[in-house]
């Protein structure tokens, strides 16, 4: 495949995959080289390189999918040259994005695709068979949601309808929702329709432009089970919300099971029709919390046995103690170790593991060497502004957001009080600092890009102090 064609497909996939983090990082793409089974991506930013390194498995999956064969992805630094053809092309392709491109799709590797899946139109989301109730490990954080899931799988549309699962990212919403669907297909042979919300919206818009809205509604009305993943994307899309409202009523009237997931309580989704919100909340609502240390180890063990690999308990405990964000990040660590175990002829010791995971796990080390100056300098460099911009009084998002992030990191990474931080940041009042720290704290709960940026900055500051 030509580089150009690869770039074009890559940008389409990333849009479908709906990862702003990956898409934004690849804005720094300078060049690509494709050999038989290796793709090398050349990036002009070390920050982007780090983000992509943390998502190397996703990139491998995507690239293998594009090339229809298993490929390795390598990342390399290359000085920026504004006019490389690849860069121009990538930017063009990604900025041509429209709603139609927001479809998030499960990415399957060739190995776990069935024949029918291979023939399926890649634009159509489908139940991913790897998600089962058996391989979902319920902990205190998820046992209620899991119990409801089991009950629905055994007896759809009886007691718990609709079922709404909400949680922060990476805590198992999609896994659980799809697992119910898979179980129902397997045992009851029901017609189950799983769609991502972006796909649902996208198809709705298409049906309006092609005047096939009735047909669209019928597709959704003629199922036994409807699963819509990530309904928070309906925010502000009143017409599509209306369409869902009608579909909901029709399915409810004919006693069909519905399952929805959301990254926040439905009441917290802005510009959302109250009548739809009432409907989605009218059955059972369950949230998923981050797993405890014990559950994390149990999940890792289960993933190891699924992947047919043995990893020492002390290594699994090390990962569990140091990854507190979500299960997806736990898995990312595991995948790194599995790659090492496959490729290297060395035993996987705790020492090796620590080394392999060093850019994913920063052990809580002594932060006493971190200075406010270091934080200000790192944040300023990252956002391409000056240290005086950060300390000064200039307004505008491009300066105030980095400034708030710097306040936040100063509070989290040093022992300085809000008063001391205020003095060092242009003599600001301690209440201003406190307000900004709380603001960022709230925003990172829902803003993945911000959370990743802060993680990256924090890791850079820690490792360079
Ligand atoms: P979400 O939809 O909430 O963002 P996912 O369902 O995509 O999260 O989960 C992310 C990854 O973590 C998936 O690979 C999933 O299999 C795994 N995972 C999450 N929770 C569990 C669990 N309790 N047991 C096993 N795997 C889990
Ligand atoms: Mg999900």
XYZ file of C-alpha atoms and ligand atoms in Angstrom:
493
model
C 0.000 0.000 0.000
C 1.159 3.508 -0.815
C 1.975 5.848 2.042
C -0.710 8.245 0.867
C -3.392 5.612 0.871
C -2.298 4.465 4.311
C -2.523 7.999 5.716
C -5.939 8.462 4.251
C -7.183 5.221 5.803
C -5.464 5.978 9.092
C -7.256 9.281 9.462
C -10.597 7.660 8.588
C -10.010 4.957 11.196
C -9.017 7.428 13.874
C -12.159 9.410 13.267
C -14.185 6.252 13.602
C -12.230 5.285 16.663
C -13.125 8.656 18.089
C -9.872 9.157 19.909
C -9.110 12.843 20.015
C -5.892 11.989 21.798
C -4.566 9.868 18.957
C -5.906 12.195 16.281
C -4.327 15.260 17.858
C -1.006 13.537 18.467
C -0.836 12.513 14.850
C -1.069 16.160 13.832
C 2.667 16.023 14.440
C 3.134 13.274 11.888
C 6.072 14.121 9.629
C 6.525 10.992 7.619
C 5.585 7.341 7.310
C 7.481 4.353 6.085
C 5.853 1.041 5.270
C 7.801 -2.144 4.819
C 6.530 -5.733 4.719
C 5.359 -5.984 8.284
C 6.493 -2.774 9.876
C 5.081 0.734 9.890
C 7.277 3.531 11.154
C 5.609 6.790 12.086
C 7.888 9.836 12.316
C 6.671 12.496 14.744
C 8.018 15.978 15.272
C 6.959 16.252 18.916
C 8.251 14.311 21.874
C 4.995 14.847 23.699
C 3.043 13.346 20.826
C 5.553 10.495 20.699
C 4.918 9.738 24.356
C 1.153 9.782 23.975
C 1.370 7.472 20.980
C 3.754 5.155 22.825
C 1.091 4.760 25.475
C -1.379 3.851 22.764
C 0.888 1.687 20.672
C -1.431 -1.319 20.896
C -4.327 0.654 19.470
C -2.094 1.888 16.667
C -0.970 -1.662 15.924
C -4.555 -2.862 15.822
C -5.593 -0.030 13.539
C -2.610 -0.447 11.206
C -3.051 -4.213 11.040
C -6.698 -3.688 10.226
C -5.865 -1.214 7.461
C -3.215 -3.430 5.888
C -5.140 -6.619 6.456
C -2.143 -8.314 8.043
C -0.446 -8.214 11.388
C 2.087 -5.391 11.468
C 4.390 -3.836 14.004
C 4.327 -0.103 14.572
C 7.441 1.823 15.473
C 7.675 5.452 16.454
C 10.537 7.753 15.750
C 11.365 11.428 16.167
C 11.899 13.627 13.117
C 12.528 17.374 13.023
C 9.513 19.341 11.902
C 9.252 20.429 8.309
C 5.974 22.264 7.867
C 5.501 21.334 4.276
C 5.972 17.617 4.081
C 3.364 16.061 1.870
C 2.326 13.527 4.508
C 1.754 16.207 7.085
C -0.305 18.307 4.718
C -2.339 15.307 3.665
C -2.978 14.105 7.207
C -4.112 17.551 8.308
C -6.371 17.888 5.305
C -7.967 14.507 5.869
C -8.532 15.029 9.564
C -9.830 18.568 9.307
C -12.354 17.493 6.705
C -14.129 15.799 9.522
C -17.868 16.018 9.863
C -20.390 14.343 12.090
C -20.448 11.478 9.658
C -16.965 10.613 10.704
C -17.589 10.349 14.401
C -18.429 6.661 14.315
C -16.610 4.710 16.943
C -16.221 1.121 16.021
C -14.822 -1.876 17.738
C -11.525 -2.729 16.126
C -11.054 -6.415 15.586
C -7.863 -8.197 14.808
C -7.886 -10.723 11.991
C -7.592 -13.605 14.452
C -10.785 -12.916 16.314
C -12.876 -12.048 13.277
C -15.374 -14.647 12.230
C -16.028 -15.251 8.541
C -19.257 -13.313 8.648
C -17.511 -10.409 10.320
C -14.873 -10.365 7.622
C -17.601 -9.945 5.030
C -19.440 -7.308 7.010
C -19.484 -3.691 5.976
C -16.810 -2.100 8.185
C -19.076 0.909 8.717
C -21.562 -1.170 10.667
C -20.817 -1.636 14.348
C -21.359 -5.152 15.631
C -21.141 -7.037 18.876
C -17.573 -7.852 19.656
C -17.468 -11.491 20.682
C -14.538 -11.027 23.013
C -16.799 -9.383 25.575
C -18.579 -12.027 27.625
C -20.150 -12.165 31.068
C -17.728 -14.932 31.933
C -14.668 -12.832 31.358
C -16.086 -9.799 33.158
C -14.716 -9.863 36.704
C -17.197 -8.345 39.129
C -15.764 -6.556 42.152
C -17.383 -4.403 44.801
C -17.233 -1.622 42.250
C -19.365 -3.458 39.713
C -21.215 -6.325 41.331
C -24.610 -4.636 41.216
C -24.302 -3.790 37.505
C -23.023 -7.307 36.870
C -25.940 -8.944 38.721
C -28.417 -6.914 36.661
C -26.540 -7.839 33.487
C -26.829 -11.541 34.307
C -30.518 -11.211 35.064
C -31.198 -9.426 31.775
C -29.156 -11.947 29.794
C -31.247 -14.761 31.256
C -34.550 -12.951 30.942
C -34.544 -9.977 28.598
C -37.285 -7.354 28.852
C -38.763 -8.699 32.010
C -37.767 -6.792 35.128
C -34.947 -4.465 34.239
C -35.844 -2.430 31.234
C -34.189 -0.184 30.179
C -30.807 -0.816 31.752
C -28.525 2.196 31.958
C -24.856 1.798 32.875
C -22.712 4.829 33.536
C -19.100 5.374 34.594
C -15.898 7.137 33.667
C -13.954 5.769 30.703
C -12.327 2.365 30.708
C -14.336 0.863 33.549
C -16.235 -1.778 31.599
C -19.471 -0.196 30.286
C -19.003 -1.375 26.730
C -17.779 -4.765 27.909
C -20.826 -5.334 30.075
C -23.373 -4.024 27.564
C -21.953 -6.107 24.719
C -21.617 -9.156 26.956
C -25.362 -9.067 27.644
C -25.975 -8.847 23.897
C -23.616 -11.736 23.137
C -25.204 -13.925 25.766
C -28.715 -13.254 24.438
C -27.670 -14.000 20.858
C -25.965 -17.218 21.949
C -28.678 -18.585 24.204
C -31.898 -17.159 22.873
C -30.998 -16.398 19.253
C -32.708 -13.008 19.604
C -32.112 -10.175 17.172
C -29.713 -7.879 19.032
C -28.679 -4.530 17.612
C -25.601 -2.901 19.088
C -24.659 0.578 17.937
C -22.362 3.268 19.150
C -24.185 6.502 19.714
C -22.123 8.241 17.051
C -23.236 5.643 14.561
C -26.843 6.117 15.618
C -26.567 9.882 15.083
C -24.717 9.494 11.849
C -27.307 7.138 10.396
C -30.106 9.413 11.515
C -28.610 12.373 9.686
C -28.116 10.214 6.623
C -31.752 9.097 6.767
C -32.914 12.719 6.851
C -30.828 13.731 3.872
C -31.893 10.699 1.873
C -35.498 10.995 3.046
C -35.499 7.527 4.556
C -36.284 8.484 8.150
C -39.155 6.010 8.408
C -36.932 3.198 7.194
C -34.337 4.251 9.761
C -36.825 4.090 12.616
C -38.079 0.704 11.427
C -34.602 -0.774 11.514
C -34.428 0.051 15.211
C -38.019 -0.891 15.944
C -37.597 -4.357 14.497
C -35.122 -5.692 17.016
C -35.505 -7.701 20.185
C -32.703 -5.957 22.011
C -31.291 -2.510 21.325
C -27.942 -1.463 22.809
C -26.734 2.114 22.374
C -23.247 2.821 23.672
C -22.176 6.259 24.969
C -25.445 8.183 24.823
C -23.679 11.300 26.154
C -22.874 12.028 22.500
C -26.536 12.929 22.017
C -25.815 16.162 23.883
C -27.407 19.027 21.957
C -28.654 16.762 19.138
C -32.329 17.450 19.726
C -33.635 15.904 16.529
C -31.791 12.653 17.051
C -32.938 12.652 20.676
C -36.485 12.949 19.398
C -35.946 10.027 17.044
C -34.603 7.953 19.934
C -37.550 9.000 22.069
C -39.943 7.594 19.458
C -37.925 4.427 19.004
C -37.786 4.011 22.779
C -41.559 4.265 23.135
C -42.181 1.854 20.328
C -39.722 -0.743 21.739
C -41.075 -0.320 25.236
C -44.627 -0.829 23.977
C -43.650 -4.058 22.274
C -41.715 -5.155 25.375
C -38.203 -5.198 23.940
C -35.042 -4.896 26.027
C -32.981 -1.721 25.820
C -29.505 -1.096 27.212
C -27.747 2.260 27.262
C -24.337 3.378 28.470
C -23.142 6.860 29.296
C -19.981 8.416 30.688
C -22.053 10.419 33.197
C -25.509 10.307 34.748
C -28.056 11.191 32.076
C -29.212 14.145 34.180
C -25.718 15.602 33.753
C -25.865 15.536 29.944
C -26.443 19.085 28.792
C -29.117 20.035 26.269
C -30.896 16.747 26.699
C -34.669 16.417 26.327
C -36.135 15.956 29.810
C -38.655 13.457 28.494
C -35.894 11.303 27.017
C -33.872 11.599 30.209
C -36.899 10.363 32.194
C -37.264 7.411 29.817
C -33.611 6.373 30.045
C -33.786 6.546 33.835
C -37.069 4.692 34.072
C -35.602 1.196 34.491
C -32.463 0.208 36.366
C -29.483 2.531 36.593
C -26.111 1.180 37.739
C -22.739 2.861 37.894
C -19.295 1.308 37.705
C -16.598 2.566 40.057
C -12.842 2.059 39.731
C -11.908 -1.443 40.918
C -10.216 -2.146 44.241
C -6.647 -3.453 44.360
C -7.881 -7.037 44.734
C -10.294 -6.754 41.831
C -7.552 -5.251 39.674
C -5.313 -8.259 40.338
C -8.222 -10.608 39.607
C -8.923 -8.819 36.310
C -5.258 -9.012 35.321
C -5.175 -12.716 36.160
C -8.257 -13.333 34.074
C -6.775 -11.414 31.115
C -3.561 -13.466 31.458
C -5.424 -16.746 31.322
C -7.476 -15.484 28.363
C -4.245 -14.665 26.565
C -2.658 -17.864 27.688
C 0.250 -16.352 29.483
C 1.567 -16.666 33.007
C 2.852 -13.614 34.804
C 4.136 -13.582 38.383
C 1.732 -12.418 41.017
C 4.176 -9.832 42.316
C 4.211 -8.193 38.881
C 0.417 -8.118 38.710
C 0.330 -6.592 42.185
C 2.916 -4.013 41.149
C 0.726 -2.939 38.200
C -2.418 -2.866 40.342
C -0.792 -0.734 42.996
C 0.432 1.790 40.498
C -2.429 2.088 38.009
C -5.379 3.810 39.580
C -7.124 5.230 36.565
C -9.066 2.471 34.854
C -9.063 -1.082 33.561
C -8.041 -0.031 30.065
C -4.766 1.333 31.449
C -4.235 -1.884 33.406
C -4.612 -3.819 30.178
C -2.196 -1.522 28.394
C 0.488 -2.512 30.930
C -0.321 -6.158 30.514
C -0.109 -5.953 26.726
C 3.340 -4.418 27.000
C 4.509 -7.294 29.156
C 2.979 -9.858 26.842
C 4.792 -8.342 23.874
C 8.032 -8.520 25.831
C 7.412 -12.136 26.819
C 6.732 -13.052 23.184
C 9.615 -11.216 21.592
C 12.413 -11.565 24.121
C 14.197 -14.594 25.318
C 14.409 -13.348 28.873
C 12.423 -14.284 31.937
C 9.872 -11.688 32.938
C 11.043 -10.565 36.361
C 9.662 -7.715 38.448
C 12.813 -5.790 37.618
C 12.253 -6.284 33.874
C 8.594 -5.415 34.213
C 9.384 -2.145 35.989
C 11.733 -1.254 33.197
C 9.279 -2.120 30.426
C 6.496 -0.160 32.100
C 8.551 2.831 33.121
C 6.793 5.247 30.794
C 3.369 3.999 31.872
C 4.033 3.791 35.586
C 5.752 6.458 37.552
C 6.232 5.097 41.015
C 5.421 7.651 43.645
C 8.898 8.847 44.307
C 10.099 11.699 46.414
C 8.552 14.848 44.961
C 10.493 17.198 47.225
C 12.827 18.193 44.387
C 9.998 19.522 42.226
C 9.981 23.307 42.094
C 7.284 25.730 41.011
C 9.733 27.130 38.447
C 10.127 23.665 36.907
C 6.335 23.274 36.689
C 5.871 26.699 35.117
C 8.657 26.093 32.602
C 7.371 22.650 31.568
C 3.772 23.821 31.172
C 4.856 26.908 29.210
C 7.013 24.823 26.865
C 4.265 22.300 26.314
C 1.726 24.957 25.354
C 4.209 27.037 23.452
C 3.748 30.181 25.568
C 6.192 32.049 27.803
C 6.672 31.654 31.538
C 5.595 35.293 31.966
C 2.334 34.445 30.193
C 1.702 31.811 32.845
C 2.572 34.078 35.756
C 0.993 37.216 34.288
C -2.543 38.482 33.969
C -3.155 38.028 30.228
C -6.568 36.527 29.420
C -7.759 34.181 26.664
C -8.170 30.409 26.732
C -4.786 29.705 25.169
C -3.179 31.248 28.263
C -5.665 30.774 31.086
C -6.024 27.002 30.588
C -2.247 26.379 30.821
C -2.160 28.751 33.805
C -4.873 26.762 35.601
C -3.062 23.531 34.785
C 0.133 24.989 36.271
C -1.749 25.939 39.477
C -3.176 22.455 39.639
C 0.168 20.727 39.138
C 1.809 23.026 41.691
C -0.753 21.985 44.268
C -0.511 18.288 43.420
C 3.204 17.874 42.949
C 4.602 20.127 45.672
C 3.941 20.752 49.312
C 3.328 24.463 48.631
C 0.159 25.977 50.077
C -2.283 27.865 47.853
C -0.962 31.089 49.452
C 2.642 30.265 48.485
C 1.566 29.269 44.987
C -0.386 32.539 44.661
C 2.679 34.578 45.624
C 4.839 32.768 43.063
C 2.265 33.230 40.331
C 2.224 37.023 40.156
C 0.925 37.661 43.684
C -2.468 36.096 43.263
C -4.878 35.519 46.094
C -4.993 32.000 47.529
C -8.730 31.749 46.753
C -7.995 32.218 43.037
C -5.568 29.293 43.145
C -8.029 27.127 45.043
C -10.815 27.931 42.599
C -8.671 26.954 39.595
C -7.399 23.759 41.224
C -10.981 22.668 41.935
C -12.028 23.608 38.417
C -9.342 21.417 36.831
C -10.091 18.633 39.295
C -13.697 18.616 38.101
C -12.868 18.906 34.429
C -10.508 15.937 34.369
C -13.350 13.701 35.472
C -14.965 14.025 32.060
C -12.279 15.435 29.772
C -10.007 12.615 28.682
C -7.719 14.847 26.631
C -7.127 17.132 29.610
C -6.525 14.151 31.895
C -3.936 12.717 29.509
C -2.241 16.081 29.081
C -1.938 16.487 32.835
C -0.649 12.943 33.223
C 1.965 13.586 30.571
C 3.057 16.909 32.075
C 3.157 15.436 35.543
C 5.272 12.499 34.371
C 7.650 14.830 32.531
C 8.073 17.070 35.586
C 8.632 14.104 37.901
C 11.119 12.414 35.629
C 13.130 15.596 35.069
C 13.244 16.699 38.725
P -15.782 1.749 28.942
O -16.777 1.359 27.917
O -16.374 1.975 30.299
O -14.911 2.906 28.519
P -14.634 -0.823 28.329
O -15.831 -1.685 28.468
O -14.200 -0.496 26.940
O -14.797 0.526 29.170
O -13.436 -1.493 29.145
C -12.074 -1.231 28.872
C -11.290 -2.523 28.937
O -11.275 -2.991 30.272
C -11.915 -3.626 28.099
O -10.884 -4.349 27.477
C -12.635 -4.505 29.117
O -12.647 -5.862 28.713
C -11.801 -4.312 30.345
N -12.582 -4.406 31.595
C -13.206 -3.404 32.249
N -13.785 -3.845 33.373
C -13.538 -5.163 33.424
C -13.871 -6.205 34.357
N -14.561 -5.964 35.476
N -13.433 -7.465 34.099
C -12.714 -7.713 32.992
N -12.352 -6.784 32.077
C -12.761 -5.534 32.294
Mg -17.117 2.247 26.029
